[in-house]
CSV table of C-alpha atoms and ligand atoms in Angstrom, one decimal:
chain,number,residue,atom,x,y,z
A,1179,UNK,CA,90.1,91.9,40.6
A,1180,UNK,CA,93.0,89.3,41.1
A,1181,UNK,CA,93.3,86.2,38.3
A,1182,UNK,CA,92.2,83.5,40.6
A,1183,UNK,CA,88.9,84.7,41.7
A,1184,UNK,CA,88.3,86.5,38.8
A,1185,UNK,CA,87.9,83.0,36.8
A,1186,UNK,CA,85.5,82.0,39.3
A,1187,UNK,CA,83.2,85.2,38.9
A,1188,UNK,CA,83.5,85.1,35.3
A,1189,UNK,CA,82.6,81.2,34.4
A,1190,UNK,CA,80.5,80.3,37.6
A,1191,UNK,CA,81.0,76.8,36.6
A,1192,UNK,CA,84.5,77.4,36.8
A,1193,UNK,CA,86.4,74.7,39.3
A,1194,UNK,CA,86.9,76.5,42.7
A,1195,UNK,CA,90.3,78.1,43.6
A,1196,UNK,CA,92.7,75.5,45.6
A,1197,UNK,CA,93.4,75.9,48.8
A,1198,UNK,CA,97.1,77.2,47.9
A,1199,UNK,CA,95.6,79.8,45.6
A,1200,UNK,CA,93.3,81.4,48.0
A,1201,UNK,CA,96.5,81.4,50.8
A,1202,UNK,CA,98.4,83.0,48.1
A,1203,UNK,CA,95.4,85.5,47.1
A,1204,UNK,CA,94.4,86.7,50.8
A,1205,UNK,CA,98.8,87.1,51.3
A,1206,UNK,CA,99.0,89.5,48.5
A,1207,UNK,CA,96.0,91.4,49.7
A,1208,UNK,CA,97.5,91.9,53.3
A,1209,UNK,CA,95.7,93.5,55.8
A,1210,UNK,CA,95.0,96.5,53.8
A,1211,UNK,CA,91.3,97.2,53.8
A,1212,UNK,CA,88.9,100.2,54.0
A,1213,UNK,CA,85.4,100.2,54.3
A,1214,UNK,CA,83.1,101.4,51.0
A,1215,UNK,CA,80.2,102.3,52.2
A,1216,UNK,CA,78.4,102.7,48.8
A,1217,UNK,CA,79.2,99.0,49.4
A,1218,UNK,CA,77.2,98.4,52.7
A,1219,UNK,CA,74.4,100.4,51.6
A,1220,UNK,CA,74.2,98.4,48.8
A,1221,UNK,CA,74.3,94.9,50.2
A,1222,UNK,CA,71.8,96.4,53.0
A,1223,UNK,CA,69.5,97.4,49.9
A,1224,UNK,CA,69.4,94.1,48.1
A,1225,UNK,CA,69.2,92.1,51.7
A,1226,UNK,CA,66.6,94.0,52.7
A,1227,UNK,CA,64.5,93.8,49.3
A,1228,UNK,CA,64.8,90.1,49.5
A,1229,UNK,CA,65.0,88.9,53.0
A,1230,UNK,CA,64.0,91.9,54.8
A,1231,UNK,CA,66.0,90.7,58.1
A,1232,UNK,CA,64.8,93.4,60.4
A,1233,UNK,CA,61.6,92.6,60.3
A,1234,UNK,CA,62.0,88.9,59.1
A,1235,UNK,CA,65.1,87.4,61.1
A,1236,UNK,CA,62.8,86.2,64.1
A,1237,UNK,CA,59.7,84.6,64.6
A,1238,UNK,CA,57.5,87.2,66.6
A,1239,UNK,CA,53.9,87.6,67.7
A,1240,UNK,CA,53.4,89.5,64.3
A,1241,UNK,CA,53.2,86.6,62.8
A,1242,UNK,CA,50.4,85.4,64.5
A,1243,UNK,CA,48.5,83.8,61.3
A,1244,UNK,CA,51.5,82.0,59.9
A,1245,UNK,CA,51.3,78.3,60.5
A,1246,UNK,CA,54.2,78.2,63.0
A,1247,UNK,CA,52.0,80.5,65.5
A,1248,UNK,CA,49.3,78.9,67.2
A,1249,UNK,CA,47.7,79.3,70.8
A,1250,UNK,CA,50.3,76.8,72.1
A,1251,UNK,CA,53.4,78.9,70.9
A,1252,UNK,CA,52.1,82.6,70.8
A,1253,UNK,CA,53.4,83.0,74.5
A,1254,UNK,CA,57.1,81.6,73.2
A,1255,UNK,CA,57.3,84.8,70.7
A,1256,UNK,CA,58.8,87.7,71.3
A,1257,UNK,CA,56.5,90.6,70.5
A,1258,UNK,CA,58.2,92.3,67.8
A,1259,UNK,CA,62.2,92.8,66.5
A,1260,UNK,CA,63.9,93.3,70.1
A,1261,UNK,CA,67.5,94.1,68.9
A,1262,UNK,CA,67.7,98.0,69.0
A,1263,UNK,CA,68.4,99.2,65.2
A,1264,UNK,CA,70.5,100.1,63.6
A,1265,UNK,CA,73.7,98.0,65.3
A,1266,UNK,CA,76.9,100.1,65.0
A,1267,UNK,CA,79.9,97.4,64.6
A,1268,UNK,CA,79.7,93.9,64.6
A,1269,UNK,CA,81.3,91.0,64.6
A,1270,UNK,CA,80.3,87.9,63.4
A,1271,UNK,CA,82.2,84.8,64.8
A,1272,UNK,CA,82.5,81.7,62.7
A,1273,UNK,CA,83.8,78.7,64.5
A,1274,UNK,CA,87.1,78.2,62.1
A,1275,UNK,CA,90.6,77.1,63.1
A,1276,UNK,CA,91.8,80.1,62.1
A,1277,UNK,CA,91.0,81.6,65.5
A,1278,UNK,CA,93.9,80.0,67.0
A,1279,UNK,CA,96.9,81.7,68.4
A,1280,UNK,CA,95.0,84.7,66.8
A,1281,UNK,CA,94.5,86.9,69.8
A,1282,UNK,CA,91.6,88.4,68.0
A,1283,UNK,CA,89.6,88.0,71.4
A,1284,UNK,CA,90.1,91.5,72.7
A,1285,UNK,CA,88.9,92.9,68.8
A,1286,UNK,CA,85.9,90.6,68.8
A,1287,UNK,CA,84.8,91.7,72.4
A,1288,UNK,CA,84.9,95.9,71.6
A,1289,UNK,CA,82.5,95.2,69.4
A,1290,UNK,CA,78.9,96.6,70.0
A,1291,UNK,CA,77.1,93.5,69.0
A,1292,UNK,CA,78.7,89.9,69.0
A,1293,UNK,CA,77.2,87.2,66.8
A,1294,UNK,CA,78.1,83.2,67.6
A,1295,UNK,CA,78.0,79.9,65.8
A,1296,UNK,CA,76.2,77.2,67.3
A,1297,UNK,CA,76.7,77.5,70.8
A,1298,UNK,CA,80.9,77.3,70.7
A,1299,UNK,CA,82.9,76.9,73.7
A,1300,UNK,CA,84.4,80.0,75.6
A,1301,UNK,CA,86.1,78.8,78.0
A,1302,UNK,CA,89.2,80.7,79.2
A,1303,UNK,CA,91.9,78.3,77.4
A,1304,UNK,CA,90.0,80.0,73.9
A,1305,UNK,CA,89.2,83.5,75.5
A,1306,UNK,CA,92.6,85.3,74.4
A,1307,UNK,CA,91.5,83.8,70.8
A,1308,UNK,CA,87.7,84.1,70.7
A,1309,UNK,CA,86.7,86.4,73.4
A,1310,UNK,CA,83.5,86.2,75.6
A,1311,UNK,CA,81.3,89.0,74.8
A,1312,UNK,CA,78.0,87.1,73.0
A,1313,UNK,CA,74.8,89.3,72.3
A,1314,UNK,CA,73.6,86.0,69.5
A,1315,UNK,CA,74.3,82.8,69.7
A,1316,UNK,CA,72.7,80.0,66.9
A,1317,UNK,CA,72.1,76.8,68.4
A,1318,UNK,CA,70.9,74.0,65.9
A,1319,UNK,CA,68.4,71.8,66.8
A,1320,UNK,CA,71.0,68.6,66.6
A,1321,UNK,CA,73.2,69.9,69.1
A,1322,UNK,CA,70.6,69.9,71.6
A,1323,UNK,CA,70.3,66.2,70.6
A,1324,UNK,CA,74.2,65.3,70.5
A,1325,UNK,CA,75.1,67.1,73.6
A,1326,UNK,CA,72.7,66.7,76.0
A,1327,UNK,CA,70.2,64.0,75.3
A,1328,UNK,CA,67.2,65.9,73.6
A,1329,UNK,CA,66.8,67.4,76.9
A,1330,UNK,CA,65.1,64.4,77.9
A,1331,UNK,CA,67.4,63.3,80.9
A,1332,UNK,CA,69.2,66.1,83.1
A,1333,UNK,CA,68.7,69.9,81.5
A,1334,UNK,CA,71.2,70.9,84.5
A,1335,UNK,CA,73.9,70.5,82.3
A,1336,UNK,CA,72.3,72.3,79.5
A,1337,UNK,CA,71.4,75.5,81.4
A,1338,UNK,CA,74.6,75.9,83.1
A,1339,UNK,CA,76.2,75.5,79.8
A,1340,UNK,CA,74.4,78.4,78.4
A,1341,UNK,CA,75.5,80.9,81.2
A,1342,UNK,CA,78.5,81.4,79.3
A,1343,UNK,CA,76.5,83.3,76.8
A,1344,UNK,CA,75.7,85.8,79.9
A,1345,UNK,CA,72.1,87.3,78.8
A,1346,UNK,CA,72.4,87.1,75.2
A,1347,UNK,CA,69.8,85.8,72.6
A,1348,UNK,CA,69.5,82.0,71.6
A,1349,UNK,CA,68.8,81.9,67.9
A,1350,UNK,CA,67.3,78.6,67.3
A,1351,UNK,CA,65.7,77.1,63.4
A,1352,UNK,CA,62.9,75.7,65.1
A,1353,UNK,CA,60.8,75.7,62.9
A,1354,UNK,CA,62.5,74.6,59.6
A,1355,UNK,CA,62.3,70.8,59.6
A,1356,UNK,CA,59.6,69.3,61.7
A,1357,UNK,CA,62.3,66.6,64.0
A,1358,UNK,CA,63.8,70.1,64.8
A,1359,UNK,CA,60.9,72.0,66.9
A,1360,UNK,CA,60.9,69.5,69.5
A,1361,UNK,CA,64.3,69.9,70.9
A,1362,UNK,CA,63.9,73.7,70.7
A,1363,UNK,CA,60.7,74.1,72.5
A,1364,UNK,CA,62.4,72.0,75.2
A,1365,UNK,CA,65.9,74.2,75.3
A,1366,UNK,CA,62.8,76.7,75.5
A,1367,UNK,CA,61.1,75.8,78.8
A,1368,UNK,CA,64.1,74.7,80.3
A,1369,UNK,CA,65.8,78.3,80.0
A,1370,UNK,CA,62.5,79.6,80.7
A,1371,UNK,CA,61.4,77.2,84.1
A,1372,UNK,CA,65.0,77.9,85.2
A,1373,UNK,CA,65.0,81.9,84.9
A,1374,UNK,CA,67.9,82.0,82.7
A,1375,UNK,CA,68.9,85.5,81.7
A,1376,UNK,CA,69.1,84.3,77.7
A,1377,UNK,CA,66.2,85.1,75.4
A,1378,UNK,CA,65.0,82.6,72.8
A,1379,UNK,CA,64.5,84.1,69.5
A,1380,UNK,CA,63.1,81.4,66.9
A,1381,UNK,CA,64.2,81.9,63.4
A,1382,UNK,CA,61.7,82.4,61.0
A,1383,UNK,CA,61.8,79.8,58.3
A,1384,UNK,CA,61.3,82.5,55.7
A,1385,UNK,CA,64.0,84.5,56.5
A,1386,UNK,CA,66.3,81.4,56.3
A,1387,UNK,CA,64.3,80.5,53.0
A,1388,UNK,CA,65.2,83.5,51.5
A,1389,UNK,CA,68.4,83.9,52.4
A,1390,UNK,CA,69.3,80.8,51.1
A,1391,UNK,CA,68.1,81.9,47.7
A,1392,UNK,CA,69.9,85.4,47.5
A,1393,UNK,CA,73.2,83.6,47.8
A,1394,UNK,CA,72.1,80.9,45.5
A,1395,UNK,CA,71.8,83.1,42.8
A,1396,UNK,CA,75.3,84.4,43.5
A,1397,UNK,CA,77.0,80.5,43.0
A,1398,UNK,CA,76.5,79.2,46.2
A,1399,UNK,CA,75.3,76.1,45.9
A,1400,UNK,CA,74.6,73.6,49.0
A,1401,UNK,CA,72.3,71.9,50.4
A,1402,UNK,CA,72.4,74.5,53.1
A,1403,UNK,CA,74.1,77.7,53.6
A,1404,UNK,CA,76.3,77.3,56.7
A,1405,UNK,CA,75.2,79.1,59.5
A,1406,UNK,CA,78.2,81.5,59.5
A,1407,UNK,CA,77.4,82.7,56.4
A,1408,UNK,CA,73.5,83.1,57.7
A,1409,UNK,CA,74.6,85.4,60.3
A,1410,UNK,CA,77.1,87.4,58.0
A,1411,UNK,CA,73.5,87.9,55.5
A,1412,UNK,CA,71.3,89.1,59.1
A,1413,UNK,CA,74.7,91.3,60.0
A,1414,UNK,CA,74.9,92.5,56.4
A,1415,UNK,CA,71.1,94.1,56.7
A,1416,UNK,CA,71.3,94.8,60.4
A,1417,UNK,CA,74.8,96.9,61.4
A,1418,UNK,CA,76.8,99.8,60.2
A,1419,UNK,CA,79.8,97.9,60.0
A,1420,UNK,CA,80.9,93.8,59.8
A,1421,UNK,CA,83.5,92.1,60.6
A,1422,UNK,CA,83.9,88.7,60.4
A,1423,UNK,CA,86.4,86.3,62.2
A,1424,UNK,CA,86.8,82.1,62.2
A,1425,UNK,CA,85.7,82.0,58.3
A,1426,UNK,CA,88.5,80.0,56.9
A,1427,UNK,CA,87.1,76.5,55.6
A,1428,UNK,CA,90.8,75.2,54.2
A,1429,UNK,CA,93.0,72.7,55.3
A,1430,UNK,CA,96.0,75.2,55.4
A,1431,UNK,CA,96.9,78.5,57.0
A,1432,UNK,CA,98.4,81.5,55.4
A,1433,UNK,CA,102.0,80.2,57.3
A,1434,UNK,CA,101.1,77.2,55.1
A,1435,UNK,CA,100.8,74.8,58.1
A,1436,UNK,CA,98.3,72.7,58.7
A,1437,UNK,CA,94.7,74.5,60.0
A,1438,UNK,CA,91.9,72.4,61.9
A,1439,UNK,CA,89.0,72.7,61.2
A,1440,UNK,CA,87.4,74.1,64.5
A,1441,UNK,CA,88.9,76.1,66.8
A,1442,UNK,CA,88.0,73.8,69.2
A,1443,UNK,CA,88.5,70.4,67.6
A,1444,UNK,CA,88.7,68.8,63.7
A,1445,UNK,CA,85.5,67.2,63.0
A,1446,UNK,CA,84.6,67.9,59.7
A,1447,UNK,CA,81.4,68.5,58.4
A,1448,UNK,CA,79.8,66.0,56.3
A,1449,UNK,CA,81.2,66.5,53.1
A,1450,UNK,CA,78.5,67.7,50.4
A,1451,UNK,CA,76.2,69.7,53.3
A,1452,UNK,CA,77.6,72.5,52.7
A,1453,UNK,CA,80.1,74.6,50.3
A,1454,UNK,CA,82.0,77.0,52.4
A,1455,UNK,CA,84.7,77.4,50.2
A,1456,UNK,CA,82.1,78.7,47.9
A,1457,UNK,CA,81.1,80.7,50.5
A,1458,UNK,CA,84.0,82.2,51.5
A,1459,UNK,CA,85.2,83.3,47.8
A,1460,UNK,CA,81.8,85.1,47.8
A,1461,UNK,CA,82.7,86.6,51.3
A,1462,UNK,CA,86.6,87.8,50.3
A,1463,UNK,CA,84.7,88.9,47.5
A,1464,UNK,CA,82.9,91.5,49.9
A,1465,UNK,CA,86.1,92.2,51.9
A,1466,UNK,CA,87.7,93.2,49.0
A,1467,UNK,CA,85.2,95.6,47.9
A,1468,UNK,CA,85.0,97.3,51.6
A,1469,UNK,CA,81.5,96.0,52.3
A,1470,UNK,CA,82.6,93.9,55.3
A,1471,UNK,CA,86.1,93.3,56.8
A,1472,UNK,CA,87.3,89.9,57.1
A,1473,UNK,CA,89.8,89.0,59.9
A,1474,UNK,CA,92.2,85.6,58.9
A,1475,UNK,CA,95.6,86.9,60.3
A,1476,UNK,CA,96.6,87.7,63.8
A,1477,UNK,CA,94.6,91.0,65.8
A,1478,UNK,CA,97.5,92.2,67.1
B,817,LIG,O1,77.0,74.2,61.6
B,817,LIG,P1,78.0,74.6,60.6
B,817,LIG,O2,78.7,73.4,60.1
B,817,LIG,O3,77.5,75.5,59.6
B,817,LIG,O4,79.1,75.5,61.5
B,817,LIG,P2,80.3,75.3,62.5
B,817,LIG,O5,81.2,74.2,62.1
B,817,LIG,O6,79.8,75.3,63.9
B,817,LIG,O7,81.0,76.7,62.2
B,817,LIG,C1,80.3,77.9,62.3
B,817,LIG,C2,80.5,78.7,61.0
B,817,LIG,O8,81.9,79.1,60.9
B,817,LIG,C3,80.2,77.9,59.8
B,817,LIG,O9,78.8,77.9,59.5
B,817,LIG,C4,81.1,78.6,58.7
B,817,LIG,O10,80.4,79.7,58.2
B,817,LIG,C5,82.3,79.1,59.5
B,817,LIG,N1,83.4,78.2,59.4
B,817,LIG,C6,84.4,78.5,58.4
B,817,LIG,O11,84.2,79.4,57.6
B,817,LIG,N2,85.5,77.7,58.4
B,817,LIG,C7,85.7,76.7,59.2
B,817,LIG,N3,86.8,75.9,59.1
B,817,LIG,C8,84.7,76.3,60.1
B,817,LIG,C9,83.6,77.1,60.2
């Protein structure tokens, strides 16, 4: 492995690579890459021994004596896993400036299954970049909140909103933290009393519980994983092949010019929520070792 991650793989506690010294790592790696599949199977192996996402990802009617399930919200479950397993390719689309002037649209939409990050705009200034195709789309709980009023005024706004997403599946962490289950039962019934073509799918705390602790014990440590690297994890355990596009949580670009930090805007995160530069040395980590590809140039 190259010098600069190899100091962060052998002394965890190590300081993280700058910026400049991941640009310089991913440049000398190029766009070579081949896929290993002793690699996949063996990320599917470990995912599934400790998160088991095919069964585990969503909250369904299974689960009927968990705490979560109760005669209120047993009609709101799906019966059991609805995806059809195995998915061949997939991509996984993070939210990162990256995407820009990338023209990976056309690449993400070929794919067989396309996975989103919180509920990102499409619109057709973004679609060269980004694409439209959407079979997943995470929505947390807070946007609900932020962008249209908990629901409690107009949901017009909300459900036209969401036909972007065509009939895809709304992944929402409901049931995580309690101030979250409100607004998600409401983006529920108003898809639901509108005959929207999207599917809720609730995300069963567990799953995201044990997610978080798989990549915990591999060095990332945040007070949450990000959802990108959530969906990479259910991906991991759930297709043939990944790849991942918009991961890129640095301030520069490999033309060393300046990278915001959406594709869509540069609000940051707050700052000690997450550690997606930790995350992303663990997923260049997998690129290089063929278990997932991961897309930070141009498609074309
Ligand atoms: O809600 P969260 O802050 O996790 O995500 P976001 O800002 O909506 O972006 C979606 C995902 O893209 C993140 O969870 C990260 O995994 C990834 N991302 C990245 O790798 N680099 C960025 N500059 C921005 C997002």
């Amino acid at each position: 492995c190259v010098l600069v991650l190899c100091w962060f793989y052998i002394y965890p506690g190590y300081r993280l690579p700058r910026d400049k010294e991941i640009v310089e790592e991913v440049l000398r790696q190029g766009e070579a890459w081949e896929k290993n599949q002793t690699g996949v199977d063996l990320y599917r192996k470990l995912l599934t021994e400790c998160c088991d996402p095919k069964k585990m990802f969503a909250v369904t009617k299974e689960f009927y004596h968990s705490h979560t399930v109760n005669k209120d919200t047993y009609p709101l479950f799906v019966k059991n896993n609805p995806l059809q397993l195995p998915l061949k390719k997939c991509a996984v689309v993070g939210n990162g400036g990256i995407l820009q002037h990338s023209k990976c649209g056309r690449d993400i939409d070929q794919a067989d299954f396309v996975m989103r990050c919180n509920l990102p705009p499409l619109s057709k200034d973004y679609v060269e970049d980004v694409g439209t195709t959407t079979h997943l789309v995470t929505a947390n709980p807070s946007i609900i909140e932020k962008r249209f009023q908990n629901l409690l005024w107009s949901r017009k706004a909300f459900v036209d909103s969401m036909k972007v997403y065509g009939s895809s599946y709304i992944y929402m962490p409901a049931f995580s933290m309690k101030p979250g289950t409100d607004p998600s039962l409401r983006a529920y019934y108003a898809l639901a009393d509108t005959s929207s073509n999207l599917t809720m799918l609730f995300a069963n705390p567990e799953f995201l519980r044990t997610v978080g602790k798989f990549w915990k014990g591999r060095g990332v440590h945040a007070k949450r994983l990000s959802t990108g690297l959530f969906l990479v994890s259910l991906a991991l355990g759930l297709c043939e092949e990944v790849t991942a596009y918009g991961f890129w949580p640095f301030s520069v670009g490999l033309d060393e010019q300046p990278v915001s930090h959406h594709y869509y805007d540069n609000i940051l995160p707050y700052k000690w929520f997450h550690a997606m530069p930790e995350e992303f040395v663990q997923l260049w980590h997998l690129h290089k070792s063929g278990t997932l590809r991961i897309r930070v140039g141009h498609c074309t």
